[in-house]
């Protein structure tokens, strides 16, 4: 029998119940590789591989007939693939079973520092997504998307003949995972394609939306990422239903694996809510109310249909996702102007999510056994019905209905709490999504009722109802913010439809003067080192300014010099009194230089702060006998108070900064975990993080005075860039003990005399305790490694200083001259 017919075993339904082939279709890599084609000697002689003159060819059998024939003639009892699926306890490590994290669940997770390796990226090493996107005919993509909106597919029919509402939900849920506390989540990387997001209960059936988009993604290929395509599709969906959007920007580059750095919550089951304590106090940095939800429970808190309690959840959740009350009302009302909810039957009819579905489902999940399984038999949220009588047109119908009827609590066919007009007052006003001969009453969620019954939301809703144009503009701006909030400054945004800079994008002025040159840089460094400021002052201030950057949402950084503005100038970690003195000296150096120029040349304070740090690092290296030049690129500008939403910057405050050995009292997580978390936000690798901590300690940059200032400063030559931190940390003549002062502090004592030599924090000792970090520390502690350490420190320092310099080339941002 030809080898190709072996593949047909998985299509022979009768064989799945036989003794030789189990119900599971998950096969290990080892098993699949072990199967080889049958040899000529083993093939059935009565079925020639090719017809001969003596034997006329038999009629071609179907794949199932071939399989049945092989079972009968070769005596195979069931599936010919003789290996069996291993039970979970015996699976190999390719399936991720019993990793180090399973054996040691509290082990420090350094893998988050090395995500999205080039080894997992299928694109060519020189692939430049921004360059490719600029070649894209966006108008052609939008035309194709518009056609797709009304081209219903039999395998997943469009409600009302229009996929627009489905695609709005897809784009919304792609962006809606963003939270302000750490800037993680959002639409920026296309991660809705991967677990866990692709299988969250709140994302049910969005797998179909992405499959509907595949022909368009396939057509335009690398010129548009999935991340950009999902957001653009949401915009086109709105526009195709008569809504005028505020803008669209490209520039979201896909990742190729799930983001392991994001903490989605402590729960171990879908829709759990262990994230709450006390009087419904939500754990930071979380925003959603339950595991697997994007925002809030539409039925009300934990399914309790209480609109005012729902309003409390909405306000906290949307606030943690960067939305104020007006933006929240606009988004909910605007989104619910379109489409419908799906709850045609009991959720027991719905199969596993995409990650848990069988292999033949090919990444699709939530297979529905109810009726047709789609169209008017669709089960998604469990709620059922539409909010407006025109579900595929932009209108004020949502508010017309919300305020036009008295609403009563009822249940959907799936048993979910929802609201309908009292006494069937609006029966027949909403068209059926698939049958033109049917009609329905509108519905509202408990969360919709909150927009009417909450005093603050209610006033905003009434205003929007009475002023449709204001509502339209508010929704347009809120939608733009929702879908672009994690992209960083406007300079990163690509395309001809980019909206004007918004305050939430943390704008900075354009450069309007001649920049300093190399001679000026040398002269200014000398001035700074001769200003009376110490190396520690210069380095600490530059670090404080630049290290606010978050790679998650591209906020923060040295550009703008917002360290001199509220709230940054008053953060405890920045030691406000000392900072004010340092900034005063730097501003005098800036003024003296600028006043002396006659050709329009100027230096910004933002540039001068970074340059001061560079001068300090160079001076410290020179004291250690190393001549280095820290790469410097002028071009930063100084933001104003008017350009700065002070409240929005509160979330950037480093409550813990292991690089400066600082941790606020109210923070209770282990300091080493918070160090790795901050390093990940700074896009650092484990070696870069290690080099920076070792360098910052010997440069004497700790926050605080007295004993706090000495923690981890394992050197008798402070402000000298040596590898002393590593040498002394790994010295076996030192024995470490917990300090009697605090469980978080430690004393390093001479093993022979018992004399205290050093004091340290958990952050300091983790580089000797954690096996991976110790391995890196050993490199830097070697006798001949000081020059390497200095060079690595300079490279990592330069990287942090330039993280927000999106105007530089990648090589320049990493300090390559």
mmCIF file of C-alpha atoms in Angstrom, residues 23-199:
data_model
loop_
_atom_site.group_PDB
_atom_site.id
_atom_site.type_symbol
_atom_site.label_atom_id
_atom_site.label_comp_id
_atom_site.label_asym_id
_atom_site.label_seq_id
_atom_site.Cartn_x
_atom_site.Cartn_y
_atom_site.Cartn_z
ATOM 1 C CA UNK A 23 -9.550 9.193 21.560
ATOM 2 C CA UNK A 24 -6.744 11.664 22.073
ATOM 3 C CA UNK A 25 -5.064 13.116 19.017
ATOM 4 C CA UNK A 26 -2.085 14.648 20.801
ATOM 5 C CA UNK A 27 1.096 12.847 19.722
ATOM 6 C CA UNK A 28 4.569 13.640 20.975
ATOM 7 C CA UNK A 29 7.333 14.764 18.637
ATOM 8 C CA UNK A 30 9.287 11.612 19.435
ATOM 9 C CA UNK A 31 6.400 9.431 18.350
ATOM 10 C CA UNK A 32 5.843 11.133 15.041
ATOM 11 C CA UNK A 33 9.515 10.964 14.174
ATOM 12 C CA UNK A 34 9.643 7.259 15.031
ATOM 13 C CA UNK A 35 7.078 6.329 12.369
ATOM 14 C CA UNK A 36 8.711 5.396 9.052
ATOM 15 C CA UNK A 37 7.215 4.366 5.710
ATOM 16 C CA UNK A 38 6.676 0.631 5.286
ATOM 17 C CA UNK A 39 9.316 -1.170 3.268
ATOM 18 C CA UNK A 40 8.666 -2.962 -0.019
ATOM 19 C CA UNK A 41 8.951 -6.296 1.785
ATOM 20 C CA UNK A 42 6.098 -5.390 4.135
ATOM 21 C CA UNK A 43 3.655 -4.144 1.532
ATOM 22 C CA UNK A 44 0.640 -6.234 0.542
ATOM 23 C CA UNK A 45 1.673 -8.299 -2.506
ATOM 24 C CA UNK A 46 -1.927 -8.600 -3.632
ATOM 25 C CA UNK A 47 -2.110 -4.807 -4.117
ATOM 26 C CA UNK A 48 0.643 -3.876 -6.596
ATOM 27 C CA UNK A 49 2.187 -0.446 -6.206
ATOM 28 C CA UNK A 50 1.911 0.080 -9.983
ATOM 29 C CA UNK A 51 -0.272 -1.749 -12.502
ATOM 30 C CA UNK A 52 1.405 -4.400 -14.723
ATOM 31 C CA UNK A 53 0.503 -5.951 -18.054
ATOM 32 C CA UNK A 54 -0.405 -9.197 -16.330
ATOM 33 C CA UNK A 55 -2.662 -7.642 -13.669
ATOM 34 C CA UNK A 56 -5.216 -5.001 -14.568
ATOM 35 C CA UNK A 57 -5.348 -2.152 -12.038
ATOM 36 C CA UNK A 58 -8.068 -2.428 -9.467
ATOM 37 C CA UNK A 59 -10.541 0.396 -9.128
ATOM 38 C CA UNK A 60 -9.026 3.169 -6.996
ATOM 39 C CA UNK A 61 -10.174 2.881 -3.427
ATOM 40 C CA UNK A 62 -11.225 5.762 -1.228
ATOM 41 C CA UNK A 63 -8.898 6.656 1.649
ATOM 42 C CA UNK A 64 -11.215 4.933 4.135
ATOM 43 C CA UNK A 65 -11.424 1.794 1.948
ATOM 44 C CA UNK A 66 -7.632 1.721 1.740
ATOM 45 C CA UNK A 67 -7.432 1.914 5.491
ATOM 46 C CA UNK A 68 -10.026 -0.818 6.034
ATOM 47 C CA UNK A 69 -8.225 -3.010 3.484
ATOM 48 C CA UNK A 70 -4.925 -2.599 5.306
ATOM 49 C CA UNK A 71 -6.513 -3.477 8.621
ATOM 50 C CA UNK A 72 -8.032 -6.681 7.162
ATOM 51 C CA UNK A 73 -5.016 -7.890 5.175
ATOM 52 C CA UNK A 74 -2.220 -6.906 7.551
ATOM 53 C CA UNK A 75 -3.921 -7.841 10.770
ATOM 54 C CA UNK A 76 -3.512 -4.411 12.310
ATOM 55 C CA UNK A 77 -5.978 -4.004 15.132
ATOM 56 C CA UNK A 78 -7.004 -0.420 14.647
ATOM 57 C CA UNK A 79 -4.753 2.546 13.941
ATOM 58 C CA UNK A 80 -1.602 1.616 11.940
ATOM 59 C CA UNK A 81 0.409 4.220 13.835
ATOM 60 C CA UNK A 82 1.453 1.778 16.523
ATOM 61 C CA UNK A 83 2.833 4.268 19.050
ATOM 62 C CA UNK A 84 0.338 5.392 21.672
ATOM 63 C CA UNK A 85 -0.141 8.838 23.130
ATOM 64 C CA UNK A 86 1.854 9.052 26.317
ATOM 65 C CA UNK A 87 0.025 9.860 29.532
ATOM 66 C CA UNK A 88 0.863 13.311 30.946
ATOM 67 C CA UNK A 89 3.303 11.900 33.492
ATOM 68 C CA UNK A 90 5.458 10.369 30.768
ATOM 69 C CA UNK A 91 5.472 13.148 28.198
ATOM 70 C CA UNK A 92 8.792 14.499 27.110
ATOM 71 C CA UNK A 93 10.105 17.968 27.783
ATOM 72 C CA UNK A 94 9.062 19.175 24.344
ATOM 73 C CA UNK A 95 5.569 19.363 25.814
ATOM 74 C CA UNK A 96 6.799 21.547 28.663
ATOM 75 C CA UNK A 97 6.209 19.059 31.480
ATOM 76 C CA UNK A 98 8.149 19.310 34.753
ATOM 77 C CA UNK A 99 10.245 22.326 33.961
ATOM 78 C CA UNK A 100 12.479 23.892 36.595
ATOM 79 C CA UNK A 101 9.568 26.169 37.399
ATOM 80 C CA UNK A 102 7.478 23.123 38.292
ATOM 81 C CA UNK A 103 10.104 21.806 40.666
ATOM 82 C CA UNK A 104 10.909 25.225 42.146
ATOM 83 C CA UNK A 105 7.823 27.441 41.708
ATOM 84 C CA UNK A 106 9.440 30.364 43.536
ATOM 85 C CA UNK A 107 12.492 30.379 41.302
ATOM 86 C CA UNK A 108 13.344 33.776 39.855
ATOM 87 C CA UNK A 109 12.057 33.873 36.273
ATOM 88 C CA UNK A 110 14.795 35.310 34.080
ATOM 89 C CA UNK A 111 13.185 34.013 30.896
ATOM 90 C CA UNK A 112 11.100 37.177 30.645
ATOM 91 C CA UNK A 113 14.335 39.052 29.888
ATOM 92 C CA UNK A 114 14.946 36.973 26.772
ATOM 93 C CA UNK A 115 11.564 36.755 25.097
ATOM 94 C CA UNK A 116 11.034 37.039 21.375
ATOM 95 C CA UNK A 117 14.476 35.771 20.491
ATOM 96 C CA UNK A 118 15.591 36.121 16.898
ATOM 97 C CA UNK A 119 15.686 32.328 16.822
ATOM 98 C CA UNK A 120 11.910 32.239 17.018
ATOM 99 C CA UNK A 121 11.354 35.000 14.486
ATOM 100 C CA UNK A 122 10.736 33.702 10.944
ATOM 101 C CA UNK A 123 11.539 37.062 9.347
ATOM 102 C CA UNK A 124 14.923 37.743 7.771
ATOM 103 C CA UNK A 125 17.487 39.368 10.076
ATOM 104 C CA UNK A 126 17.408 42.600 8.053
ATOM 105 C CA UNK A 127 13.604 42.788 7.972
ATOM 106 C CA UNK A 128 12.411 46.309 8.781
ATOM 107 C CA UNK A 129 8.690 46.355 9.437
ATOM 108 C CA UNK A 130 8.390 50.146 9.431
ATOM 109 C CA UNK A 131 10.015 50.222 6.004
ATOM 110 C CA UNK A 132 7.690 47.521 4.697
ATOM 111 C CA UNK A 133 4.583 49.205 6.069
ATOM 112 C CA UNK A 134 5.509 52.430 4.292
ATOM 113 C CA UNK A 135 5.338 50.501 1.008
ATOM 114 C CA UNK A 136 1.821 49.260 1.768
ATOM 115 C CA UNK A 137 -1.109 50.510 -0.287
ATOM 116 C CA UNK A 138 -3.323 51.187 2.726
ATOM 117 C CA UNK A 139 -6.195 52.337 0.520
ATOM 118 C CA UNK A 140 -6.177 48.970 -1.262
ATOM 119 C CA UNK A 141 -6.167 47.107 2.057
ATOM 120 C CA UNK A 142 -9.095 49.187 3.274
ATOM 121 C CA UNK A 143 -11.001 48.513 0.052
ATOM 122 C CA UNK A 144 -10.482 44.775 0.492
ATOM 123 C CA UNK A 145 -11.556 44.993 4.111
ATOM 124 C CA UNK A 146 -14.668 46.924 3.192
ATOM 125 C CA UNK A 147 -15.602 44.231 0.694
ATOM 126 C CA UNK A 148 -14.974 41.559 3.309
ATOM 127 C CA UNK A 149 -17.395 43.243 5.704
ATOM 128 C CA UNK A 150 -20.411 42.247 3.625
ATOM 129 C CA UNK A 151 -19.126 39.027 2.046
ATOM 130 C CA UNK A 152 -20.727 36.491 4.342
ATOM 131 C CA UNK A 153 -19.131 33.025 4.565
ATOM 132 C CA UNK A 154 -21.192 29.870 5.008
ATOM 133 C CA UNK A 155 -18.830 28.474 7.640
ATOM 134 C CA UNK A 156 -19.402 31.550 9.831
ATOM 135 C CA UNK A 157 -22.316 33.662 8.523
ATOM 136 C CA UNK A 158 -22.289 37.381 9.230
ATOM 137 C CA UNK A 159 -24.910 38.825 11.556
ATOM 138 C CA UNK A 160 -27.155 41.174 9.564
ATOM 139 C CA UNK A 161 -24.989 40.347 6.562
ATOM 140 C CA UNK A 162 -22.156 42.482 7.986
ATOM 141 C CA UNK A 163 -19.013 41.401 9.822
ATOM 142 C CA UNK A 164 -18.366 44.934 11.092
ATOM 143 C CA UNK A 165 -19.546 44.380 14.678
ATOM 144 C CA UNK A 166 -17.480 41.199 14.981
ATOM 145 C CA UNK A 167 -14.358 42.996 13.793
ATOM 146 C CA UNK A 168 -14.964 45.923 16.146
ATOM 147 C CA UNK A 169 -15.028 43.451 19.015
ATOM 148 C CA UNK A 170 -11.850 41.816 17.735
ATOM 149 C CA UNK A 171 -9.973 45.139 17.573
ATOM 150 C CA UNK A 172 -11.386 46.297 20.897
ATOM 151 C CA UNK A 173 -10.355 43.101 22.668
ATOM 152 C CA UNK A 174 -6.915 43.222 21.068
ATOM 153 C CA UNK A 175 -6.345 46.698 22.506
ATOM 154 C CA UNK A 176 -8.392 46.326 25.675
ATOM 155 C CA UNK A 177 -5.880 44.263 27.621
ATOM 156 C CA UNK A 178 -3.748 47.389 28.161
ATOM 157 C CA UNK A 179 -3.340 48.562 31.734
ATOM 158 C CA UNK A 180 -1.633 51.746 32.906
ATOM 159 C CA UNK A 181 0.099 50.325 35.990
ATOM 160 C CA UNK A 182 2.861 48.616 34.023
ATOM 161 C CA UNK A 183 1.952 49.529 30.436
ATOM 162 C CA UNK A 184 1.634 45.880 29.479
ATOM 163 C CA UNK A 185 -1.088 44.435 27.283
ATOM 164 C CA UNK A 186 -2.688 46.236 24.367
ATOM 165 C CA UNK A 187 -2.773 45.799 20.623
ATOM 166 C CA UNK A 188 0.884 46.504 19.951
ATOM 167 C CA UNK A 189 2.176 43.007 19.260
ATOM 168 C CA UNK A 190 -0.709 40.970 17.850
ATOM 169 C CA UNK A 191 -0.769 38.665 20.860
ATOM 170 C CA UNK A 192 -4.471 37.886 20.527
ATOM 171 C CA UNK A 193 -3.215 35.121 18.228
ATOM 172 C CA UNK A 194 -1.535 33.303 21.129
ATOM 173 C CA UNK A 195 -2.399 31.759 24.471
ATOM 174 C CA UNK A 196 -3.735 32.744 26.854
ATOM 175 C CA UNK A 197 -5.531 35.582 25.064
ATOM 176 C CA UNK A 198 -6.699 33.502 22.119
ATOM 177 C CA UNK A 199 -8.545 31.248 24.556
#
